[in-house]
Amino acid sequence: MIHCALPAYNEEQNIETLLRDICATFAETLPTRRFRIVVVDDGSSDSTADRVRDFQQELDRVEGGRIELVEHDVNRGLAEAIRTGLTACASVAQDRDIILTMDADNSHLPGLVPSMVRKIEEGHDVVIASRYQSGARVIGLSMSRRVLSRGASYLFRVLFPIPNVRDYTCGFRAYRALMLKKVIESNPSFFSEQGFTCMVDILLKLREERPPVLMTEVPLLLRYDKKLGSSKMNVGQTVTDTFSLMARRLLRRP
Ligand SMILES: Nc1nc2c(ncn2[C@@H]2O[C@H](COP(=O)(O)OP(=O)(O)OP(=O)(O)O)[C@@H](O)[C@H]2O)c(=O)[nH]1
Ligand SMILES: [Mg+2]
């Protein structure tokens, strides 16, 4: 089974399109795998949860898939939404399952999932949809955001090298369920980082695991132009948090 955790905060304009796209793509391209989508509505003040409930009823017609909605009563931020989503997936996943995360803003296309699944089947434990692999494309993202992301990628590669990994921050990933379940169970502080740096921190923690966690990447087509509504990311806060995380991890502080 494929479990897909979707953290969603005020995504009423995007979530239904994304869910429809995931269901159609998975049913067509991964017909032998059942799938389960866990939407974590992170205390949205818009109608994100209602949009998901509407679609849940429609999904009765799609074979092999189901959608679950977990609601935070107040907004707790991306890190807590990721924790809730990954924990919900890992707690029921079988060893041979695959656990995905994607942004719910429609900028990540589910058409990439079959090649990510294949990489896990080939033997990798983590597959990252990467903006920095040959063949990747980013459409619609501002130059300043591109420069910041590229700078972060460069610094993390120099300070915390991981074989085959160039994109430390992208939220579109696939994990081998067996590996993720073991790591979550054995490390009570696996989800310790708050803010948008939680995605990097997961990789930095997996980097420390022994035997080594095998990571690889596939080139991402980032369709930022398909995202409706404005960016909710606090860029200044994320830059500060990123430098703080780098310093703490270099000094081996929590
Ligand atoms: N911004 C934000 N996103 C959240 C929060 N909780 C969950 N999310 C979801 O986390 C995912 C990633 O957030 P995004 O805002 O898309 O982050 P990003 O892609 O780095 O930046 P933008 O797309 O420019 O906003 C999206 O699916 C959000 O809906 C939260 O508290 N704040
Ligand atoms: Mg986004």
XYZ file of C-alpha atoms and ligand atoms in Angstrom:
287
model
C 0.000 0.000 0.000
C 1.057 3.591 -0.592
C 0.329 6.032 2.234
C 0.400 9.706 1.326
C 0.585 12.375 4.059
C -0.601 15.813 2.920
C -0.070 18.680 5.391
C -2.626 21.348 4.475
C -3.068 24.860 5.821
C -5.620 27.087 4.096
C -5.479 25.137 0.848
C -9.183 25.366 -0.079
C -8.262 26.488 -3.591
C -5.810 23.655 -4.202
C -6.679 20.558 -2.192
C -9.535 19.200 -4.279
C -7.587 19.458 -7.565
C -4.637 17.726 -5.946
C -6.730 14.896 -4.443
C -8.462 14.309 -7.768
C -5.100 14.255 -9.531
C -3.537 11.841 -7.025
C -6.470 9.414 -7.247
C -6.549 9.436 -11.057
C -2.765 9.089 -11.365
C -2.406 6.329 -8.781
C -5.344 4.344 -10.151
C -3.880 4.517 -13.672
C -0.162 4.152 -13.053
C 0.017 2.050 -9.881
C -2.986 -0.259 -10.356
C -1.507 -3.064 -8.251
C -1.041 -0.859 -5.184
C -3.870 0.245 -2.923
C -3.455 3.762 -1.571
C -4.477 5.803 1.408
C -4.248 9.585 1.609
C -4.014 11.209 5.047
C -4.825 14.916 4.835
C -3.746 16.808 7.948
C -5.804 19.975 8.103
C -3.583 22.184 10.232
C -6.258 24.386 11.852
C -7.179 26.057 8.560
C -9.437 29.090 8.825
C -10.837 28.457 5.332
C -12.892 25.529 4.024
C -9.986 23.099 3.415
C -11.565 20.405 5.626
C -14.965 20.740 3.913
C -13.332 20.395 0.491
C -11.681 17.161 1.674
C -14.975 15.808 3.083
C -16.738 16.615 -0.205
C -14.119 14.693 -2.102
C -14.166 11.760 0.343
C -17.741 11.049 -0.726
C -16.783 11.205 -4.399
C -13.920 8.803 -3.846
C -16.302 5.939 -3.162
C -16.195 5.544 -6.925
C -12.412 5.118 -7.125
C -11.237 1.567 -6.585
C -8.287 0.876 -4.323
C -8.061 4.235 -2.582
C -9.319 5.996 0.508
C -8.906 9.403 2.110
C -8.658 10.163 5.801
C -8.894 13.612 7.327
C -7.093 14.453 10.557
C -7.846 17.902 11.937
C -5.721 20.033 14.238
C -8.127 22.322 16.146
C -5.634 25.194 15.930
C -2.817 25.968 13.500
C 0.329 24.241 14.819
C 2.681 24.761 11.869
C 4.204 22.548 9.190
C 6.403 20.530 11.573
C 3.454 19.356 13.676
C 1.405 18.672 10.561
C 4.227 16.494 9.196
C 4.535 14.709 12.545
C 0.799 13.981 12.643
C 0.771 12.805 9.023
C 3.867 10.609 9.117
C 2.908 9.094 12.483
C -0.595 8.288 11.204
C 0.926 6.606 8.147
C 3.694 4.743 9.979
C 1.382 3.454 12.728
C -0.612 1.294 10.320
C 1.861 0.738 7.463
C 3.104 -2.754 6.685
C 6.863 -3.224 6.204
C 6.568 -3.419 2.418
C 4.504 -0.221 2.172
C 5.706 3.161 0.982
C 5.030 6.447 2.763
C 4.924 9.702 0.800
C 4.752 13.354 1.713
C 3.681 16.071 -0.728
C 2.755 19.730 -0.399
C -0.999 20.235 -0.635
C -0.683 23.441 -2.663
C -0.770 21.665 -6.024
C 2.853 22.496 -6.898
C 3.934 18.827 -6.648
C 2.595 16.578 -9.389
C 1.646 12.988 -8.497
C 2.851 11.792 -11.926
C 6.335 11.574 -10.414
C 5.253 9.055 -7.767
C 5.604 5.879 -9.905
C 9.312 6.602 -10.526
C 9.795 7.307 -6.805
C 8.062 4.020 -5.965
C 10.335 2.206 -8.446
C 13.435 3.593 -6.716
C 12.200 2.239 -3.382
C 11.459 -1.110 -5.008
C 15.010 -1.078 -6.416
C 16.346 -0.863 -2.850
C 16.537 2.771 -1.769
C 15.038 3.807 1.576
C 14.308 7.470 0.787
C 13.591 9.139 -2.562
C 13.551 12.926 -2.822
C 11.894 14.831 -5.649
C 14.761 17.212 -6.328
C 15.083 20.613 -7.969
C 18.817 20.077 -8.351
C 19.068 16.938 -10.471
C 19.638 17.044 -14.196
C 16.253 17.278 -15.910
C 14.531 19.123 -13.046
C 12.501 22.271 -13.788
C 11.046 24.980 -11.597
C 8.182 26.984 -13.092
C 6.724 30.101 -11.498
C 8.964 30.562 -8.452
C 10.473 34.028 -7.906
C 14.197 34.566 -8.480
C 14.783 35.488 -4.818
C 13.197 32.225 -3.608
C 15.250 30.246 -6.140
C 18.457 31.868 -4.950
C 17.613 31.183 -1.300
C 16.759 27.534 -1.966
C 19.898 27.020 -4.031
C 22.013 28.646 -1.299
C 20.475 26.327 1.302
C 21.125 23.313 -0.925
C 24.769 24.323 -1.379
C 25.383 24.909 2.343
C 23.744 21.652 3.428
C 25.714 19.700 0.810
C 28.980 21.182 2.072
C 28.248 20.939 5.797
C 26.185 17.738 5.922
C 26.946 15.725 2.782
C 24.654 12.810 1.991
C 25.540 10.623 -1.008
C 23.171 11.315 -3.952
C 21.283 14.119 -2.125
C 21.165 17.736 -3.331
C 17.678 18.929 -2.325
C 17.432 18.920 1.485
C 14.316 21.069 1.804
C 11.740 19.773 -0.671
C 8.644 18.282 0.946
C 7.965 15.781 -1.852
C 9.521 12.503 -0.702
C 8.984 8.761 -0.504
C 10.146 6.629 2.427
C 10.386 2.864 2.834
C 7.813 2.195 5.574
C 9.942 -0.464 7.282
C 12.810 2.012 7.726
C 10.640 4.955 8.800
C 8.681 2.901 11.347
C 11.912 1.632 12.943
C 13.459 5.099 13.155
C 10.317 6.750 14.575
C 9.976 3.986 17.196
C 13.631 4.042 18.245
C 14.149 7.820 18.345
C 11.704 9.733 20.589
C 13.108 13.059 19.330
C 12.807 12.212 15.632
C 10.273 15.035 15.180
C 12.007 17.658 17.318
C 12.357 20.560 14.898
C 9.623 23.198 14.667
C 9.036 25.349 11.586
C 9.862 24.690 7.942
C 13.309 23.321 8.865
C 11.587 20.088 9.944
C 12.020 18.686 6.413
C 15.806 19.177 6.444
C 16.057 17.904 9.978
C 14.426 14.594 9.052
C 17.213 14.002 6.493
C 19.935 15.059 8.940
C 18.583 12.555 11.490
C 18.325 9.766 8.899
C 21.919 10.595 7.886
C 23.056 9.518 11.376
C 21.326 6.122 11.267
C 23.373 2.922 11.203
C 23.249 0.863 9.050
C 23.115 3.783 6.622
C 19.767 4.851 5.190
C 20.077 4.762 1.388
C 18.820 7.985 -0.153
C 18.479 9.040 -3.757
C 16.715 11.649 -5.872
C 14.571 11.944 -8.976
C 14.330 15.212 -10.957
C 11.335 17.327 -9.905
C 9.074 19.387 -12.123
C 7.970 22.059 -9.620
C 4.789 23.715 -10.908
C 4.657 26.677 -8.569
C 2.485 28.379 -11.203
C -0.307 25.860 -10.498
C -0.510 26.893 -6.838
C -3.526 29.151 -6.256
C -3.332 31.775 -3.512
C -0.234 33.500 -2.197
C 2.786 31.985 -0.456
C 2.321 31.402 3.271
C 5.956 30.743 3.972
C 7.654 33.268 6.273
C 10.942 33.607 4.392
C 12.807 35.632 7.060
C 11.834 33.190 9.811
C 12.801 30.194 7.682
C 16.249 31.649 6.893
C 16.867 32.327 10.620
C 15.642 28.846 11.564
C 17.877 27.304 8.892
C 21.058 28.934 10.222
C 20.035 28.025 13.777
C 19.544 24.377 12.740
C 22.912 24.264 10.962
C 24.685 25.655 14.032
C 22.917 23.264 16.426
C 23.561 20.199 14.292
C 27.246 21.140 13.795
C 27.619 21.570 17.570
C 25.571 18.384 18.136
C 23.023 20.257 20.286
C 19.299 19.356 20.283
N 2.695 27.868 5.472
C 2.210 26.861 6.207
N 2.004 25.693 5.593
C 1.512 24.708 6.334
C 1.237 24.886 7.698
N 0.768 23.723 8.151
C 0.730 22.904 7.103
N 1.178 23.495 5.976
C 1.274 22.879 4.624
O 2.636 22.559 4.364
C 2.883 22.492 2.982
C 4.108 23.286 2.651
O 3.831 24.651 2.862
P 4.030 25.712 1.716
O 3.420 26.987 2.223
O 3.575 25.198 0.393
O 5.626 25.829 1.724
P 6.616 26.082 0.544
O 6.281 25.234 -0.630
O 7.983 25.952 1.107
O 6.377 27.624 0.223
P 5.157 28.316 -0.585
O 4.635 27.291 -1.520
O 5.766 29.504 -1.222
O 4.134 28.747 0.450
C 1.611 23.000 2.292
O 0.885 21.876 1.866
C 0.892 23.728 3.417
O -0.505 23.757 3.227
C 1.476 26.123 8.338
O 1.245 26.339 9.526
N 1.958 27.075 7.541
Mg 4.537 24.968 -1.533
